[in-house]
């Protein structure tokens, strides 16, 4: 093996070691699963091509974050801010419920934990990382100007020093501190209960029991049992539809009317956005068995569900989460996602 080949393979391995944390950073910046992965791929390609000009004045990790930040800032120059349905309109009473889709680029997208949360030994660091990819926090991030967003993520989530962020952004420490102060103020104004929801890792006994009861209630389509698990002001959303519902009566009322096709569904657990979730399958009247319907993300607080969010674009989400594309009549896997 030639020295050149060894060097190329070594560089590939060194760059690849940073993929998960860079994906987490780009995901927080962009609010899109697929755009984040595209941004990271672009970052690694740029790094590979320009490595001969990397002079080692900073660490390889810092250099990669500089490239990733520039990639994200370029992608954000169009000004698009991804959001949840709850950020765009008032909740809809059940009597007025209608399923009106909006374009994909409107929505904050779900992300598997494994793609954005690197393994760390410090429980406190792991907790911060999970909290920073939860949907409510992610939605608040999207309201920040792009550079404020970068400053807040680097300082608050990744624990970079102000001087390190200033160097990365080619600005002053005073400018970084000012941007961080403004970003914190914006997030404080947007705080909601979901952002404060606490989920243990691993799930504690109470949370695990709640999920088991949820699976039983949902798969059995038992609205009385489901109502007992919901906060009185729980929220349900269904991107790409802009409809969102609040309150036990409207949620269960929707599920038994417009959402009645979800009866007899099957759920497979997934970890998504630092929260428990499920891949949901509806009965398939054509093939038999069960067909993909949604990736569910559950928000829990004080022993009840404060929100559950159904991401319905199954052709995108099921392969991303690596879950089956079909279940047989017994609920077993038949066809695996990519």
JSON list of N, CA and C in Angstrom, two decimals, residues 257-294:
[
{"chain": "A", "resi": 257, "resn": "UNK", "atom": "N", "xyz": [-63.12, 10.28, 13.40]},
{"chain": "A", "resi": 257, "resn": "UNK", "atom": "CA", "xyz": [-63.84, 10.77, 12.21]},
{"chain": "A", "resi": 257, "resn": "UNK", "atom": "C", "xyz": [-62.87, 10.82, 11.02]},
{"chain": "A", "resi": 258, "resn": "UNK", "atom": "N", "xyz": [-62.23, 11.97, 10.79]},
{"chain": "A", "resi": 258, "resn": "UNK", "atom": "CA", "xyz": [-61.30, 12.09, 9.67]},
{"chain": "A", "resi": 258, "resn": "UNK", "atom": "C", "xyz": [-60.12, 11.13, 9.78]},
{"chain": "A", "resi": 259, "resn": "UNK", "atom": "N", "xyz": [-59.75, 10.80, 11.01]},
{"chain": "A", "resi": 259, "resn": "UNK", "atom": "CA", "xyz": [-58.60, 9.91, 11.21]},
{"chain": "A", "resi": 259, "resn": "UNK", "atom": "C", "xyz": [-58.97, 8.47, 11.48]},
{"chain": "A", "resi": 260, "resn": "UNK", "atom": "N", "xyz": [-60.17, 8.08, 11.17]},
{"chain": "A", "resi": 260, "resn": "UNK", "atom": "CA", "xyz": [-60.64, 6.74, 11.55]},
{"chain": "A", "resi": 260, "resn": "UNK", "atom": "C", "xyz": [-59.91, 5.62, 10.82]},
{"chain": "A", "resi": 261, "resn": "UNK", "atom": "N", "xyz": [-59.26, 5.93, 9.68]},
{"chain": "A", "resi": 261, "resn": "UNK", "atom": "CA", "xyz": [-58.51, 4.90, 8.96]},
{"chain": "A", "resi": 261, "resn": "UNK", "atom": "C", "xyz": [-57.31, 4.40, 9.75]},
{"chain": "A", "resi": 262, "resn": "UNK", "atom": "N", "xyz": [-56.94, 5.09, 10.84]},
{"chain": "A", "resi": 262, "resn": "UNK", "atom": "CA", "xyz": [-55.82, 4.66, 11.67]},
{"chain": "A", "resi": 262, "resn": "UNK", "atom": "C", "xyz": [-56.21, 3.55, 12.65]},
{"chain": "A", "resi": 263, "resn": "UNK", "atom": "N", "xyz": [-57.47, 3.22, 12.69]},
{"chain": "A", "resi": 263, "resn": "UNK", "atom": "CA", "xyz": [-57.90, 2.11, 13.57]},
{"chain": "A", "resi": 263, "resn": "UNK", "atom": "C", "xyz": [-57.16, 0.83, 13.18]},
{"chain": "A", "resi": 264, "resn": "UNK", "atom": "N", "xyz": [-56.85, 0.04, 14.19]},
{"chain": "A", "resi": 264, "resn": "UNK", "atom": "CA", "xyz": [-56.15, -1.25, 14.00]},
{"chain": "A", "resi": 264, "resn": "UNK", "atom": "C", "xyz": [-54.73, -1.09, 13.49]},
{"chain": "A", "resi": 265, "resn": "UNK", "atom": "N", "xyz": [-54.12, 0.05, 13.75]},
{"chain": "A", "resi": 265, "resn": "UNK", "atom": "CA", "xyz": [-52.73, 0.27, 13.36]},
{"chain": "A", "resi": 265, "resn": "UNK", "atom": "C", "xyz": [-51.78, -0.57, 14.21]},
{"chain": "A", "resi": 266, "resn": "UNK", "atom": "N", "xyz": [-50.52, -0.64, 13.76]},
{"chain": "A", "resi": 266, "resn": "UNK", "atom": "CA", "xyz": [-49.45, -1.26, 14.52]},
{"chain": "A", "resi": 266, "resn": "UNK", "atom": "C", "xyz": [-48.33, -0.23, 14.69]},
{"chain": "A", "resi": 267, "resn": "UNK", "atom": "N", "xyz": [-47.66, -0.27, 15.84]},
{"chain": "A", "resi": 267, "resn": "UNK", "atom": "CA", "xyz": [-46.61, 0.69, 16.16]},
{"chain": "A", "resi": 267, "resn": "UNK", "atom": "C", "xyz": [-45.30, -0.03, 16.43]},
{"chain": "A", "resi": 268, "resn": "UNK", "atom": "N", "xyz": [-44.21, 0.49, 15.84]},
{"chain": "A", "resi": 268, "resn": "UNK", "atom": "CA", "xyz": [-42.85, 0.02, 16.14]},
{"chain": "A", "resi": 268, "resn": "UNK", "atom": "C", "xyz": [-42.08, 1.18, 16.77]},
{"chain": "A", "resi": 269, "resn": "UNK", "atom": "N", "xyz": [-41.37, 0.95, 17.87]},
{"chain": "A", "resi": 269, "resn": "UNK", "atom": "CA", "xyz": [-40.68, 2.05, 18.56]},
{"chain": "A", "resi": 269, "resn": "UNK", "atom": "C", "xyz": [-39.50, 2.58, 17.76]},
{"chain": "A", "resi": 270, "resn": "UNK", "atom": "N", "xyz": [-39.31, 3.91, 17.81]},
{"chain": "A", "resi": 270, "resn": "UNK", "atom": "CA", "xyz": [-38.13, 4.58, 17.25]},
{"chain": "A", "resi": 270, "resn": "UNK", "atom": "C", "xyz": [-37.71, 5.64, 18.25]},
{"chain": "A", "resi": 271, "resn": "UNK", "atom": "N", "xyz": [-36.45, 6.08, 18.14]},
{"chain": "A", "resi": 271, "resn": "UNK", "atom": "CA", "xyz": [-35.97, 7.22, 18.94]},
{"chain": "A", "resi": 271, "resn": "UNK", "atom": "C", "xyz": [-35.77, 8.39, 17.98]},
{"chain": "A", "resi": 272, "resn": "UNK", "atom": "N", "xyz": [-36.47, 9.46, 18.27]},
{"chain": "A", "resi": 272, "resn": "UNK", "atom": "CA", "xyz": [-36.54, 10.57, 17.32]},
{"chain": "A", "resi": 272, "resn": "UNK", "atom": "C", "xyz": [-36.49, 11.89, 18.08]},
{"chain": "A", "resi": 273, "resn": "UNK", "atom": "N", "xyz": [-35.62, 12.80, 17.66]},
{"chain": "A", "resi": 273, "resn": "UNK", "atom": "CA", "xyz": [-35.52, 14.13, 18.25]},
{"chain": "A", "resi": 273, "resn": "UNK", "atom": "C", "xyz": [-35.39, 14.09, 19.77]},
{"chain": "A", "resi": 274, "resn": "UNK", "atom": "N", "xyz": [-34.62, 13.14, 20.27]},
{"chain": "A", "resi": 274, "resn": "UNK", "atom": "CA", "xyz": [-34.40, 13.05, 21.70]},
{"chain": "A", "resi": 274, "resn": "UNK", "atom": "C", "xyz": [-35.62, 12.63, 22.49]},
{"chain": "A", "resi": 275, "resn": "UNK", "atom": "N", "xyz": [-36.62, 12.09, 21.80]},
{"chain": "A", "resi": 275, "resn": "UNK", "atom": "CA", "xyz": [-37.89, 11.72, 22.42]},
{"chain": "A", "resi": 275, "resn": "UNK", "atom": "C", "xyz": [-38.30, 10.33, 21.98]},
{"chain": "A", "resi": 276, "resn": "UNK", "atom": "N", "xyz": [-39.21, 9.69, 22.73]},
{"chain": "A", "resi": 276, "resn": "UNK", "atom": "CA", "xyz": [-39.76, 8.42, 22.24]},
{"chain": "A", "resi": 276, "resn": "UNK", "atom": "C", "xyz": [-40.69, 8.65, 21.07]},
{"chain": "A", "resi": 277, "resn": "UNK", "atom": "N", "xyz": [-40.76, 7.69, 20.18]},
{"chain": "A", "resi": 277, "resn": "UNK", "atom": "CA", "xyz": [-41.64, 7.79, 19.03]},
{"chain": "A", "resi": 277, "resn": "UNK", "atom": "C", "xyz": [-41.95, 6.42, 18.48]},
{"chain": "A", "resi": 278, "resn": "UNK", "atom": "N", "xyz": [-42.75, 6.41, 17.42]},
{"chain": "A", "resi": 278, "resn": "UNK", "atom": "CA", "xyz": [-43.17, 5.15, 16.81]},
{"chain": "A", "resi": 278, "resn": "UNK", "atom": "C", "xyz": [-43.29, 5.31, 15.31]},
{"chain": "A", "resi": 279, "resn": "UNK", "atom": "N", "xyz": [-42.97, 4.24, 14.61]},
{"chain": "A", "resi": 279, "resn": "UNK", "atom": "CA", "xyz": [-43.35, 4.13, 13.20]},
{"chain": "A", "resi": 279, "resn": "UNK", "atom": "C", "xyz": [-44.73, 3.48, 13.19]},
{"chain": "A", "resi": 280, "resn": "UNK", "atom": "N", "xyz": [-45.69, 4.19, 12.58]},
{"chain": "A", "resi": 280, "resn": "UNK", "atom": "CA", "xyz": [-47.08, 3.73, 12.57]},
{"chain": "A", "resi": 280, "resn": "UNK", "atom": "C", "xyz": [-47.43, 3.11, 11.22]},
{"chain": "A", "resi": 281, "resn": "UNK", "atom": "N", "xyz": [-48.10, 1.97, 11.27]},
{"chain": "A", "resi": 281, "resn": "UNK", "atom": "CA", "xyz": [-48.56, 1.26, 10.08]},
{"chain": "A", "resi": 281, "resn": "UNK", "atom": "C", "xyz": [-50.07, 1.08, 10.14]},
{"chain": "A", "resi": 282, "resn": "UNK", "atom": "N", "xyz": [-50.74, 1.41, 9.02]},
{"chain": "A", "resi": 282, "resn": "UNK", "atom": "CA", "xyz": [-52.18, 1.19, 8.91]},
{"chain": "A", "resi": 282, "resn": "UNK", "atom": "C", "xyz": [-52.44, -0.14, 8.19]},
{"chain": "A", "resi": 283, "resn": "UNK", "atom": "N", "xyz": [-53.61, -0.72, 8.42]},
{"chain": "A", "resi": 283, "resn": "UNK", "atom": "CA", "xyz": [-53.97, -1.92, 7.63]},
{"chain": "A", "resi": 283, "resn": "UNK", "atom": "C", "xyz": [-53.92, -1.61, 6.14]},
{"chain": "A", "resi": 284, "resn": "UNK", "atom": "N", "xyz": [-53.37, -2.55, 5.36]},
{"chain": "A", "resi": 284, "resn": "UNK", "atom": "CA", "xyz": [-53.24, -2.39, 3.91]},
{"chain": "A", "resi": 284, "resn": "UNK", "atom": "C", "xyz": [-54.31, -3.23, 3.23]},
{"chain": "A", "resi": 285, "resn": "UNK", "atom": "N", "xyz": [-55.40, -2.58, 2.73]},
{"chain": "A", "resi": 285, "resn": "UNK", "atom": "CA", "xyz": [-56.49, -3.35, 2.15]},
{"chain": "A", "resi": 285, "resn": "UNK", "atom": "C", "xyz": [-56.14, -4.03, 0.83]},
{"chain": "A", "resi": 286, "resn": "UNK", "atom": "N", "xyz": [-55.06, -3.56, 0.16]},
{"chain": "A", "resi": 286, "resn": "UNK", "atom": "CA", "xyz": [-54.69, -4.13, -1.14]},
{"chain": "A", "resi": 286, "resn": "UNK", "atom": "C", "xyz": [-53.73, -5.30, -1.00]},
{"chain": "A", "resi": 287, "resn": "UNK", "atom": "N", "xyz": [-52.64, -5.10, -0.27]},
{"chain": "A", "resi": 287, "resn": "UNK", "atom": "CA", "xyz": [-51.62, -6.15, -0.13]},
{"chain": "A", "resi": 287, "resn": "UNK", "atom": "C", "xyz": [-51.86, -7.06, 1.07]},
{"chain": "A", "resi": 288, "resn": "UNK", "atom": "N", "xyz": [-52.72, -6.61, 1.99]},
{"chain": "A", "resi": 288, "resn": "UNK", "atom": "CA", "xyz": [-52.81, -7.29, 3.27]},
{"chain": "A", "resi": 288, "resn": "UNK", "atom": "C", "xyz": [-51.69, -6.80, 4.17]},
{"chain": "A", "resi": 289, "resn": "UNK", "atom": "N", "xyz": [-51.72, -7.18, 5.41]},
{"chain": "A", "resi": 289, "resn": "UNK", "atom": "CA", "xyz": [-50.72, -6.71, 6.35]},
{"chain": "A", "resi": 289, "resn": "UNK", "atom": "C", "xyz": [-50.89, -5.23, 6.63]},
{"chain": "A", "resi": 290, "resn": "UNK", "atom": "N", "xyz": [-49.77, -4.53, 6.77]},
{"chain": "A", "resi": 290, "resn": "UNK", "atom": "CA", "xyz": [-49.81, -3.14, 7.21]},
{"chain": "A", "resi": 290, "resn": "UNK", "atom": "C", "xyz": [-48.86, -2.29, 6.36]},
{"chain": "A", "resi": 291, "resn": "UNK", "atom": "N", "xyz": [-49.31, -1.08, 6.04]},
{"chain": "A", "resi": 291, "resn": "UNK", "atom": "CA", "xyz": [-48.55, -0.17, 5.20]},
{"chain": "A", "resi": 291, "resn": "UNK", "atom": "C", "xyz": [-48.11, 1.05, 6.01]},
{"chain": "A", "resi": 292, "resn": "UNK", "atom": "N", "xyz": [-46.95, 1.65, 5.72]},
{"chain": "A", "resi": 292, "resn": "UNK", "atom": "CA", "xyz": [-46.48, 2.81, 6.48]},
{"chain": "A", "resi": 292, "resn": "UNK", "atom": "C", "xyz": [-47.47, 3.97, 6.44]},
{"chain": "A", "resi": 293, "resn": "UNK", "atom": "N", "xyz": [-47.59, 4.65, 7.56]},
{"chain": "A", "resi": 293, "resn": "UNK", "atom": "CA", "xyz": [-48.48, 5.82, 7.60]},
{"chain": "A", "resi": 293, "resn": "UNK", "atom": "C", "xyz": [-47.82, 7.04, 8.21]},
{"chain": "A", "resi": 294, "resn": "UNK", "atom": "N", "xyz": [-47.08, 6.90, 9.31]},
{"chain": "A", "resi": 294, "resn": "UNK", "atom": "CA", "xyz": [-46.47, 8.09, 9.91]},
{"chain": "A", "resi": 294, "resn": "UNK", "atom": "C", "xyz": [-45.33, 7.70, 10.84]}
]
